[in-house]
Backbone as numpy.savetxt, mean C-alpha at the origin, in Angstrom:
# Nx Ny Nz CAx CAy CAz Cx Cy Cz
2.94 -3.04 -23.77 2.98 -1.89 -22.76 4.29 -2.10 -22.04
5.29 -1.47 -22.20 6.54 -1.90 -21.77 6.54 -2.04 -20.11
6.88 -3.09 -19.64 7.36 -3.28 -18.40 5.95 -4.16 -17.73
5.02 -4.10 -18.43 3.76 -5.05 -18.08 4.23 -6.68 -17.96
3.50 -7.41 -17.05 4.05 -8.68 -16.87 2.57 -9.45 -17.28
3.04 -10.50 -18.25 1.98 -11.38 -18.69 1.89 -12.57 -18.25
2.93 -13.39 -17.45 2.93 -14.88 -16.95 2.31 -14.89 -15.82
1.21 -15.51 -15.45 0.61 -15.70 -14.20 1.40 -16.93 -13.14
2.10 -17.66 -13.57 2.78 -18.40 -13.06 3.36 -18.07 -11.53
2.55 -18.45 -10.60 3.14 -18.28 -9.10 2.66 -16.90 -8.52
2.01 -15.98 -9.58 1.51 -14.80 -8.75 0.60 -14.96 -7.86
0.54 -14.14 -6.52 -0.37 -14.00 -5.27 -1.44 -12.82 -5.90
-1.12 -11.85 -7.04 -2.13 -11.01 -7.18 -1.83 -10.77 -8.75
-3.12 -10.99 -9.66 -3.20 -10.77 -10.97 -4.09 -9.62 -11.30
-3.89 -8.65 -12.10 -4.68 -7.92 -12.72 -4.73 -8.35 -14.33
-5.93 -8.20 -14.73 -5.82 -8.55 -16.21 -6.77 -8.00 -17.03
-6.19 -7.04 -17.91 -6.86 -6.45 -18.97 -8.23 -5.56 -18.05
-7.94 -4.88 -17.21 -8.65 -4.12 -16.33 -9.14 -2.98 -16.52
-10.25 -2.80 -16.59 -10.92 -1.28 -16.99 -11.88 -1.00 -15.80
-11.70 0.44 -15.44 -12.88 0.93 -14.33 -13.51 2.20 -14.91
-14.66 1.92 -14.74 -15.47 3.57 -15.10 -16.16 3.60 -14.01
-16.23 4.89 -13.45 -16.74 5.30 -12.22 -18.13 6.24 -12.98
-19.34 6.08 -12.33 -20.32 6.88 -13.01 -20.96 7.72 -11.55
-20.92 9.16 -11.80 -21.30 10.25 -10.83 -22.46 10.94 -11.31
-23.16 11.58 -10.45 -24.34 12.64 -10.59 -23.44 13.72 -11.10
-24.24 14.47 -12.26 -23.57 15.59 -13.14 -24.12 16.85 -12.48
-23.67 18.07 -12.69 -23.87 19.12 -12.28 -25.81 19.38 -12.28
-26.07 18.83 -13.38 -27.56 19.14 -13.92 -28.59 18.02 -13.33
-27.81 17.02 -12.92 -29.04 16.13 -12.48 -28.54 14.92 -13.14
-27.90 15.07 -13.95 -27.61 13.84 -14.99 -26.49 12.98 -14.56
-25.92 11.76 -15.43 -25.05 11.04 -14.60 -23.78 11.17 -15.95
-22.60 11.29 -15.28 -21.37 11.41 -15.84 -20.62 10.16 -15.49
-19.79 9.56 -16.89 -18.82 8.51 -16.51 -17.63 9.20 -16.63
-16.61 8.52 -15.89 -15.16 8.70 -15.51 -14.20 7.44 -15.74
-13.61 7.19 -16.79 -12.81 6.27 -16.70 -11.44 6.39 -16.52
-11.31 5.49 -14.82 -10.28 5.77 -14.11 -8.92 4.95 -14.31
-9.23 3.75 -14.66 -8.24 2.81 -15.37 -8.49 2.09 -16.73
-7.53 1.85 -17.42 -7.78 1.23 -18.81 -6.70 0.05 -18.92
-7.19 -0.92 -19.38 -6.07 -1.90 -19.66 -4.81 -2.27 -18.87
-5.38 -2.31 -17.59 -4.27 -2.56 -16.57 -3.83 -3.99 -16.36
-2.74 -4.20 -16.57 -2.09 -5.97 -16.65 -1.08 -5.73 -15.64
-1.10 -6.75 -14.69 -0.21 -6.65 -13.63 -0.13 -8.32 -13.06
1.17 -8.36 -12.29 1.52 -9.59 -11.77 2.23 -9.15 -10.60
2.04 -9.70 -9.47 2.33 -9.66 -8.29 3.23 -10.80 -7.48
4.08 -10.95 -7.55 4.74 -12.11 -6.95 4.90 -12.21 -5.29
4.67 -13.54 -4.79 4.66 -13.51 -3.62 5.85 -13.03 -2.73
5.90 -12.50 -1.70 7.02 -12.11 -0.84 7.79 -11.06 -1.13
6.85 -9.83 -2.36 7.54 -8.79 -2.90 7.11 -7.37 -2.18
7.75 -6.48 -1.74 7.32 -5.36 -1.83 7.33 -4.41 -2.88
6.35 -3.83 -3.44 5.63 -3.21 -4.63 5.08 -1.75 -4.44
5.72 -0.96 -4.89 5.10 0.75 -4.54 4.38 0.97 -6.03
3.26 1.67 -5.70 2.57 2.21 -6.77 2.82 3.67 -7.11
3.21 4.45 -7.81 3.38 5.69 -8.02 2.78 6.30 -9.34
2.48 7.35 -9.50 1.87 7.98 -10.72 1.32 9.47 -10.17
0.66 10.22 -11.12 0.10 11.45 -10.75 -1.23 11.05 -10.11
-1.73 12.40 -9.72 -2.79 12.06 -8.35 -3.93 11.99 -9.72
-4.95 11.08 -8.96 -5.95 10.57 -9.85 -5.82 9.63 -10.60
-4.66 9.06 -10.88 -4.34 8.05 -11.75 -4.83 6.38 -11.88
-5.69 6.12 -10.56 -6.15 5.01 -10.23 -5.11 3.97 -9.23
-4.14 4.64 -8.63 -3.33 3.72 -8.00 -4.35 3.01 -6.81
-5.11 4.11 -5.97 -5.81 3.49 -4.85 -6.92 2.82 -5.35
-7.81 2.91 -6.71 -8.89 1.97 -7.09 -8.29 0.66 -7.29
-6.98 0.74 -7.80 -6.62 -1.02 -8.00 -6.23 -1.63 -6.66
-5.67 -0.81 -5.84 -5.73 -1.38 -4.35 -7.05 -1.83 -3.82
-8.02 -0.92 -4.03 -9.16 -1.44 -3.71 -9.78 -2.54 -4.21
-9.36 -2.68 -5.48 -9.92 -3.92 -6.16 -9.26 -5.17 -5.48
-8.00 -5.08 -5.14 -7.28 -6.09 -4.41 -8.16 -6.42 -3.22
-8.51 -5.52 -2.34 -9.36 -5.68 -1.07 -10.69 -6.20 -1.43
-11.21 -6.23 -2.60 -12.62 -6.27 -2.96 -13.59 -5.08 -2.59
-13.01 -4.28 -2.35 -13.93 -3.10 -2.12 -14.44 -2.20 -3.45
-14.09 -2.57 -4.67 -14.21 -2.39 -5.85 -13.86 -3.15 -7.04
-15.10 -3.54 -7.83 -15.20 -4.35 -8.86 -14.58 -3.52 -10.19
-14.22 -4.24 -10.97 -13.81 -3.88 -12.43 -14.96 -3.90 -13.02
-14.75 -2.92 -13.99 -15.99 -2.63 -15.03 -15.61 -3.78 -16.11
-14.30 -3.90 -16.63 -13.92 -5.21 -17.59 -12.60 -5.47 -16.90
-12.38 -6.95 -17.51 -11.24 -7.45 -16.81 -11.41 -8.33 -15.54
-10.48 -8.56 -14.99 -10.26 -9.43 -14.09 -9.08 -9.39 -12.84
-9.36 -9.06 -11.31 -8.29 -9.08 -10.68 -8.45 -10.45 -9.74
-7.75 -11.32 -9.74 -7.30 -12.38 -9.28 -6.20 -12.27 -7.81
-6.82 -13.16 -6.84 -5.89 -13.41 -5.62 -5.56 -14.96 -5.44
-4.34 -15.32 -5.57 -4.15 -16.73 -5.75 -4.52 -17.46 -6.73
-5.21 -16.89 -7.90 -5.58 -17.40 -8.97 -7.07 -17.65 -9.32
-7.80 -16.97 -7.97 -9.25 -16.90 -7.71 -9.79 -15.33 -8.03
-10.93 -15.26 -8.89 -11.41 -13.91 -9.12 -11.78 -13.09 -7.80
-11.45 -11.87 -7.59 -11.74 -11.33 -6.37 -13.35 -11.11 -6.52
-14.33 -11.55 -6.02 -15.86 -11.16 -6.13 -16.12 -10.57 -5.01
-15.63 -10.48 -3.67 -16.30 -9.92 -2.69 -15.17 -9.39 -1.69
-15.36 -8.91 -0.30 -14.47 -8.33 0.60 -13.02 -9.34 0.51
-12.02 -9.04 0.20 -11.11 -9.92 0.15 -10.38 -10.00 1.60
-10.94 -11.02 2.34 -10.56 -11.10 3.94 -8.95 -11.60 4.17
-8.64 -12.00 3.04 -7.28 -12.62 3.01 -5.98 -11.59 3.11
-6.23 -10.39 3.20 -5.34 -9.26 2.93 -5.73 -8.33 3.95
-4.75 -7.47 4.41 -4.55 -6.60 5.39 -4.62 -5.04 4.61
-5.24 -4.25 5.53 -5.16 -2.93 4.43 -4.89 -1.95 5.56
-4.01 -0.83 5.23 -3.50 0.07 6.13 -3.86 1.56 5.26
-4.76 2.46 5.74 -4.82 3.78 4.95 -4.01 4.96 5.43
-4.41 6.05 4.95 -3.62 7.33 5.56 -4.29 7.41 6.90
-5.54 7.39 7.28 -6.11 7.33 8.44 -5.81 5.84 9.70
-5.52 6.38 10.62 -5.14 5.19 11.35 -6.33 4.43 11.80
-7.72 4.97 11.69 -8.89 4.42 11.97 -8.65 3.54 13.42
-8.25 3.86 14.40 -8.10 3.21 15.78 -9.89 3.80 16.19
-9.82 2.84 17.10 -11.40 2.84 17.67 -10.95 3.76 18.98
-11.60 5.21 19.18 -11.29 5.85 19.99 -11.76 5.47 21.41
-12.59 4.74 21.62 -12.95 4.07 23.16 -12.10 2.75 23.57
-11.34 2.27 22.83 -10.32 1.12 23.08 -8.97 1.84 23.41
-8.26 0.91 24.22 -6.93 1.34 24.53 -5.84 0.99 23.48
-4.75 1.36 23.59 -3.72 0.82 22.35 -3.70 -0.51 22.13
-3.65 -1.25 23.40 -3.76 -2.82 23.34 -4.88 -3.45 22.71
-6.15 -2.73 23.25 -7.28 -3.11 22.83 -7.60 -3.11 21.43
-7.02 -1.94 20.90 -7.21 -1.79 19.39 -6.22 -2.91 18.96
-4.88 -2.95 19.08 -4.30 -4.32 18.51 -4.89 -5.49 18.72
-5.71 -5.64 19.70 -6.15 -7.09 19.95 -7.29 -7.62 19.16
-8.10 -6.52 18.13 -9.47 -6.25 18.14 -9.70 -7.45 16.80
-8.71 -7.66 15.93 -8.73 -8.56 15.07 -8.87 -10.12 15.15
-7.98 -10.37 16.64 -7.81 -11.71 17.22 -9.09 -11.80 18.00
-9.83 -10.63 18.41 -11.02 -10.95 19.15 -12.04 -10.99 18.34
-12.15 -10.59 17.15 -13.20 -10.92 16.17 -12.96 -12.48 15.56
-11.81 -12.87 15.73 -11.60 -14.31 15.21 -11.96 -15.28 16.36
-12.12 -15.02 17.63 -12.71 -15.76 18.61 -11.32 -16.13 19.45
-10.15 -15.42 19.19 -9.11 -16.00 19.80 -8.94 -15.92 21.28
-8.91 -16.89 22.09 -9.24 -16.63 23.83 -8.30 -15.25 24.03
-8.77 -14.87 25.38 -8.21 -13.40 25.84 -6.67 -13.61 25.93
-6.20 -14.63 26.75 -4.69 -14.63 27.34 -3.60 -14.95 26.00
-4.50 -15.37 25.28 -3.63 -15.58 23.55 -3.50 -14.14 23.09
-4.70 -13.46 23.03 -4.83 -12.34 22.21 -3.67 -11.44 23.04
-3.81 -11.03 24.32 -2.76 -10.50 25.12 -1.58 -10.66 25.06
-1.13 -12.13 24.57 0.43 -12.67 24.56 0.84 -11.85 23.40
-0.04 -12.35 22.23 0.30 -11.66 21.13 0.10 -9.95 21.05
-0.58 -9.48 21.44 -0.42 -8.04 21.68 0.60 -7.59 22.08
1.33 -8.13 23.37 2.10 -7.79 23.87 3.50 -7.63 23.04
3.71 -9.08 22.21 4.72 -9.34 21.42 4.94 -8.03 20.39
3.82 -7.85 19.59 3.67 -6.88 18.47 3.68 -5.27 19.11
3.30 -4.85 20.03 3.62 -3.73 20.58 4.89 -3.60 20.84
5.71 -4.77 21.50 6.93 -4.40 21.98 7.84 -4.27 20.51
7.46 -4.68 19.54 8.43 -4.74 18.41 8.44 -3.57 17.86
7.24 -2.58 17.77 7.38 -1.11 17.51 7.74 -0.09 18.65
8.09 -0.81 19.66 8.71 0.30 20.87 7.50 1.07 21.75
6.43 0.38 21.69 5.21 0.97 22.43 5.10 0.27 23.66
5.76 -0.53 24.21 5.70 -1.06 25.57 5.62 0.11 26.41
4.26 0.08 27.45 4.30 1.00 28.71 3.05 1.91 28.24
2.56 1.80 26.83 1.68 2.61 26.56 0.37 1.93 26.15
0.44 0.70 26.35 -0.90 -0.21 26.03 -2.00 0.29 26.60
-2.16 0.81 27.89 -3.25 1.41 28.59 -3.87 2.59 27.77
-2.62 3.46 27.07 -3.15 4.80 26.53 -4.39 4.64 25.59
-5.21 5.81 25.17 -6.08 5.95 24.18 -5.48 6.75 23.16
-6.12 6.55 22.22 -5.58 7.04 20.63 -5.39 8.64 20.89
-6.42 9.07 21.61 -6.13 10.61 21.78 -4.95 11.10 22.57
-4.31 10.15 23.47 -3.32 10.17 24.11 -1.84 10.21 23.13
-1.99 9.51 22.13 -0.82 8.97 21.66 -0.59 10.10 20.38
0.82 9.99 20.02 1.23 11.03 19.07 0.74 10.29 17.57
0.85 11.15 16.51 0.55 10.54 15.20 1.44 9.44 14.57
2.65 9.22 14.97 3.50 8.31 14.76 3.42 6.94 15.63
2.95 7.40 17.02 2.35 6.18 17.74 1.19 5.47 17.33
0.15 6.44 16.75 -0.95 5.92 16.08 -0.47 5.03 14.99
0.10 5.58 13.89 0.35 4.80 12.78 1.12 3.44 13.24
2.19 3.28 14.35 2.45 1.99 14.65 1.30 0.86 14.95
0.71 1.88 15.89 -0.58 0.88 16.52 -1.09 0.35 15.39
-1.76 1.04 14.36 -2.37 0.61 13.25 -1.70 -0.60 12.44
-0.41 -0.25 12.54 0.77 -1.10 11.72 0.54 -2.70 12.45
0.86 -2.60 13.64 0.43 -4.04 14.28 -0.62 -4.52 14.53
-1.56 -3.83 14.38 -2.99 -4.09 14.60 -3.56 -5.11 13.38
-2.67 -4.66 12.01 -3.04 -5.44 11.09 -2.09 -6.46 10.91
-0.54 -6.27 11.46 0.17 -7.62 11.12 -0.05 -8.57 12.23
-0.72 -8.43 13.44 -0.81 -9.32 14.27 -2.16 -10.72 13.96
-2.77 -10.37 12.76 -3.40 -11.57 12.36 -2.89 -12.31 11.31
-1.39 -11.77 10.56 -0.32 -12.27 9.94 -1.06 -12.64 8.32
-1.78 -11.28 7.78 -2.47 -11.54 6.42 -0.98 -11.78 5.52
-1.26 -12.52 4.40 -0.37 -12.90 3.62 0.40 -11.62 2.90
-0.86 -11.05 2.39 -0.67 -9.81 1.72 -1.07 -8.15 2.53
-0.28 -7.39 2.54 -0.70 -6.06 3.07 -0.65 -4.87 2.01
-1.96 -4.25 2.28 -1.97 -3.29 1.39 -1.93 -1.93 2.07
-1.28 -1.13 1.51 -1.26 0.22 2.28 -1.10 1.53 1.32
-2.47 2.45 1.46 -2.62 3.74 0.80 -1.83 5.01 1.60
-0.58 5.10 1.02 -0.03 6.31 1.74 -0.16 6.37 3.15
0.37 5.23 3.74 0.01 5.17 5.37 0.86 6.29 6.29
1.98 6.72 5.42 3.02 7.55 6.04 2.70 9.13 5.70
1.83 9.10 4.95 1.42 10.48 4.10 1.09 11.92 5.21
0.85 11.47 6.35 0.22 12.71 7.03 1.35 13.14 8.08
2.49 12.20 7.87 3.32 12.53 9.30 4.51 13.42 8.66
5.20 14.01 9.75 6.51 14.62 9.46 7.78 14.16 8.80
8.55 14.68 8.26 9.50 13.83 7.64 10.33 13.05 8.34
10.36 13.74 9.60 11.58 12.42 10.37 10.65 11.24 10.66
9.57 11.52 11.33 8.65 10.26 11.53 8.69 9.45 10.28
8.17 9.82 9.32 8.18 9.05 8.27 9.42 7.99 7.65
10.49 8.48 8.08 11.68 7.83 7.59 11.93 6.61 9.06
11.41 6.98 10.04 11.51 6.32 11.07 10.53 4.68 10.81
9.52 5.40 10.50 8.53 4.14 10.42 8.90 3.60 9.25
9.49 4.14 7.97 9.89 3.29 6.97 10.92 2.34 7.30
12.01 2.75 8.45 12.67 1.73 8.79 12.29 0.57 9.61
11.04 1.02 10.42 10.76 -0.11 11.60 9.75 -0.98 10.34
8.82 -0.77 9.46 8.10 -1.39 8.43 9.14 -2.31 7.70
10.25 -1.99 7.39 11.25 -2.76 6.68 11.58 -4.03 7.51
12.06 -3.36 8.56 12.47 -4.58 9.77 11.37 -5.49 10.37
10.15 -5.00 10.23 8.97 -5.97 10.40 8.71 -6.69 9.26
8.82 -6.29 7.99 8.51 -6.98 6.77 9.55 -8.13 6.60
10.85 -7.61 6.44 12.12 -8.22 5.79 12.12 -9.89 6.39
12.27 -10.74 5.72 12.18 -12.16 5.99 11.01 -12.72 6.10
9.87 -12.30 6.29 8.75 -12.67 6.60 8.04 -13.80 5.29
8.11 -13.33 4.14 7.80 -13.58 3.12 6.22 -13.22 2.86
5.82 -12.13 3.29 4.50 -11.26 2.97 4.79 -10.42 2.11
3.72 -10.13 1.06 3.68 -9.43 0.07 3.18 -7.80 0.59
3.65 -6.87 0.03 2.97 -5.51 0.35 2.95 -4.70 -0.65
1.94 -4.36 -0.78 1.50 -3.12 -2.20 1.25 -2.13 -1.54
2.06 -0.88 -1.83 2.41 0.42 -1.01 1.91 1.63 -2.23
1.31 2.10 -1.71 0.81 3.53 -2.52 1.62 4.78 -2.03
2.11 5.37 -3.35 3.01 6.45 -2.26 2.98 7.68 -3.50
3.33 8.85 -3.28 3.48 10.07 -4.04 4.98 10.10 -3.65
5.55 9.56 -3.07 7.02 9.88 -2.69 8.21 8.97 -3.20
8.89 9.53 -4.27 9.79 8.46 -5.33 10.89 8.15 -4.27
11.55 8.67 -3.13 12.56 8.38 -2.27 11.88 7.20 -1.61
10.67 7.45 -1.25 9.73 6.52 -0.19 9.69 5.07 -1.06
9.57 5.39 -2.22 8.99 4.12 -2.99 10.44 3.42 -3.25
11.22 4.14 -3.48 12.92 3.28 -3.94 13.28 2.87 -2.58
13.26 3.52 -1.35 13.82 2.87 -0.29 13.22 1.57 0.17
11.79 1.65 -0.03 11.23 0.34 0.54 11.18 -0.61 -0.49
10.98 -0.51 -1.73 10.51 -1.27 -2.70 11.41 -2.35 -3.43
10.87 -3.76 -3.63 11.60 -4.42 -5.00 11.34 -3.99 -6.10
9.92 -3.53 -6.40 9.58 -3.14 -7.71 8.93 -1.70 -7.59
9.07 -1.03 -8.59 8.16 -0.01 -8.53 7.22 0.25 -9.72
5.75 0.15 -9.84 4.93 0.25 -10.63 4.40 1.67 -10.82
4.93 2.20 -12.41 4.52 3.88 -12.39 3.40 3.39 -13.47
2.37 4.57 -12.98 1.22 4.50 -13.58 1.02 5.82 -14.46
0.49 5.60 -15.78 0.25 7.00 -16.58 -0.73 7.77 -15.94
-0.79 8.90 -16.65 -2.12 9.90 -16.13 -3.64 9.40 -16.23
-4.55 9.58 -15.80 -5.81 9.31 -15.93 -6.44 9.25 -17.27
-6.82 8.44 -17.92 -7.25 7.16 -17.25 -5.79 6.37 -17.08
-5.72 5.60 -15.82 -4.45 5.16 -15.46 -4.06 3.58 -15.99
-3.06 3.61 -16.84 -2.48 2.38 -17.12 -0.99 2.20 -16.55
-0.55 0.86 -16.86 0.99 0.81 -16.37 1.93 1.24 -17.38
2.54 2.08 -17.19 3.60 2.67 -17.86 4.79 1.82 -18.03
5.14 1.48 -16.69 6.34 0.62 -16.56 6.58 0.34 -15.14
6.97 -1.04 -15.31 7.50 -1.60 -13.95 9.17 -1.74 -13.54
9.63 -1.16 -12.91 10.76 -1.19 -12.38 11.24 -2.17 -11.45
12.40 -2.63 -11.49 13.31 -3.21 -10.63 13.98 -2.71 -9.76
14.20 -2.43 -8.45 14.82 -1.40 -7.66 16.23 -1.99 -7.63
17.47 -1.37 -8.01 18.54 -2.01 -8.31 19.47 -1.58 -6.84
18.60 -1.72 -5.56 19.54 -1.50 -4.44 19.38 -3.04 -3.69
20.39 -3.46 -3.06 20.30 -4.60 -2.37 19.74 -4.54 -1.11
19.20 -5.65 -0.67 18.69 -5.83 0.87 19.56 -6.28 1.93
19.58 -5.75 3.11 18.93 -4.84 3.72 19.09 -3.62 3.19
18.11 -2.86 3.75 18.21 -1.20 3.19 18.43 -0.44 4.67
19.21 0.64 4.30 19.47 1.74 5.07 18.80 3.11 4.67
17.41 2.80 5.22 16.71 4.25 4.59 17.28 5.67 5.16
17.92 5.54 6.12 18.39 7.09 6.63 19.35 7.49 5.73
20.10 6.40 4.71 21.20 7.06 4.11 21.11 6.39 2.89
19.93 6.20 2.25 19.63 5.81 1.20 20.17 6.64 0.02
20.17 7.87 0.12 20.67 8.65 -1.18 21.95 8.54 -1.34
22.89 7.87 -0.08 24.08 7.62 -0.27 24.52 6.57 -1.28
23.76 5.63 -1.40 24.07 4.40 -2.03 24.22 4.88 -3.62
25.23 3.97 -4.36 25.91 4.63 -5.69 24.57 4.61 -6.71
23.69 3.72 -6.50 22.89 3.37 -7.79 21.58 4.25 -7.31
21.64 4.87 -6.43 20.36 5.66 -6.11 20.11 6.66 -7.21
20.86 7.75 -7.27 20.96 8.92 -8.07 20.10 8.63 -9.41
20.69 7.58 -9.99 20.71 7.40 -11.61 19.18 6.54 -11.67
18.85 5.95 -10.66 17.42 5.04 -10.92 16.37 6.27 -10.02
16.72 7.29 -9.69 15.77 8.22 -8.96 15.76 9.26 -10.06
16.62 9.43 -10.77 16.23 10.55 -12.17 15.66 9.73 -13.27
15.55 8.52 -13.42 15.35 7.53 -14.27 13.64 7.79 -13.97
13.31 7.53 -12.71 11.99 7.30 -12.46 11.39 8.63 -12.41
12.19 9.67 -11.92 11.42 10.95 -11.93 11.19 11.52 -13.51
12.17 11.31 -14.53 11.93 11.81 -15.66 10.65 10.88 -16.33
10.57 9.77 -16.17 9.13 9.04 -16.64 8.05 9.65 -16.08
8.10 9.68 -14.61 6.96 10.20 -13.77 6.42 11.65 -14.45
7.67 12.57 -14.50 7.29 14.01 -14.95 6.61 14.17 -16.42
6.90 13.15 -17.02 6.10 13.34 -18.45 4.67 13.12 -18.12
4.13 12.35 -17.03 2.64 12.04 -17.11 2.25 13.28 -16.32
2.76 13.78 -15.37 2.60 14.90 -14.74 2.42 16.27 -15.52
3.49 16.57 -16.30 3.25 17.65 -17.19 1.79 17.42 -18.11
1.84 16.35 -18.58 0.64 16.14 -19.70 -0.67 16.25 -18.96
-0.84 15.99 -17.56 -1.89 16.01 -16.83 -2.09 17.37 -16.53
-1.07 18.26 -16.11 -1.22 19.43 -16.18 -1.60 20.36 -17.50
-1.31 19.96 -18.33 -1.90 20.61 -19.71 -3.02 20.49 -20.26
-3.66 19.25 -19.55 -4.67 18.75 -20.05 -5.75 19.66 -19.13
-5.41 19.99 -17.94 -6.08 20.56 -17.00 -6.32 22.26 -17.33
-5.51 22.61 -17.99 -5.66 23.87 -18.32 -6.29 24.36 -19.67
């Protein structure tokens, strides 16, 4: 398969010959099998920002959930630092479309929650929370509850709530999808500033090709369902990135056109099969 990586040397995440079959109850009480992923092979090197793109239903989030240990492969193996993932992977952070903030806790208390679970003393939790809250421009809102915050503010809170316990790998499943276009770009910029130079690995699911190009070192293109990896692209834009003017970079248009052309083939085939 073009673009698949086969050497596991130094990989933080490895998917090897992964298949996933989901079984659901049929309309008449029977059981129906659905092949979501087929023969997925992928290596993720430490410190890389990698985006997953592909048609809806192609298994991007399923693979992310396997890395989190929330879903097990039907066949094949997903490894974290060389060890098969056989249970919930507490070594990774996970940010979804929903901010999942606890409504009865203030912004600061939400940010502190992971450190609280780990038994970190209260004074140290507050020091760390204050530092991370300041990083995303939310100082002064520490005592506000989630319903008092805008969508962008809640997403910033969810981001630093994950970053505060310093996971080596962060999984992000369309985290900016529900936001308006302006807020999305601002948060993309903030995410890059928070991530750049940390050595952390990010796996980022998105349907937005511009977002994938602006943020990523690599873009992984999934085929239509049952999803497999059609291609892995190296993003030809240097860092640091200016997400506000990413379209103006001389390499952007050619790379975008190539990525869209390969993705469109999968989308068209998906639509044809649905008719």
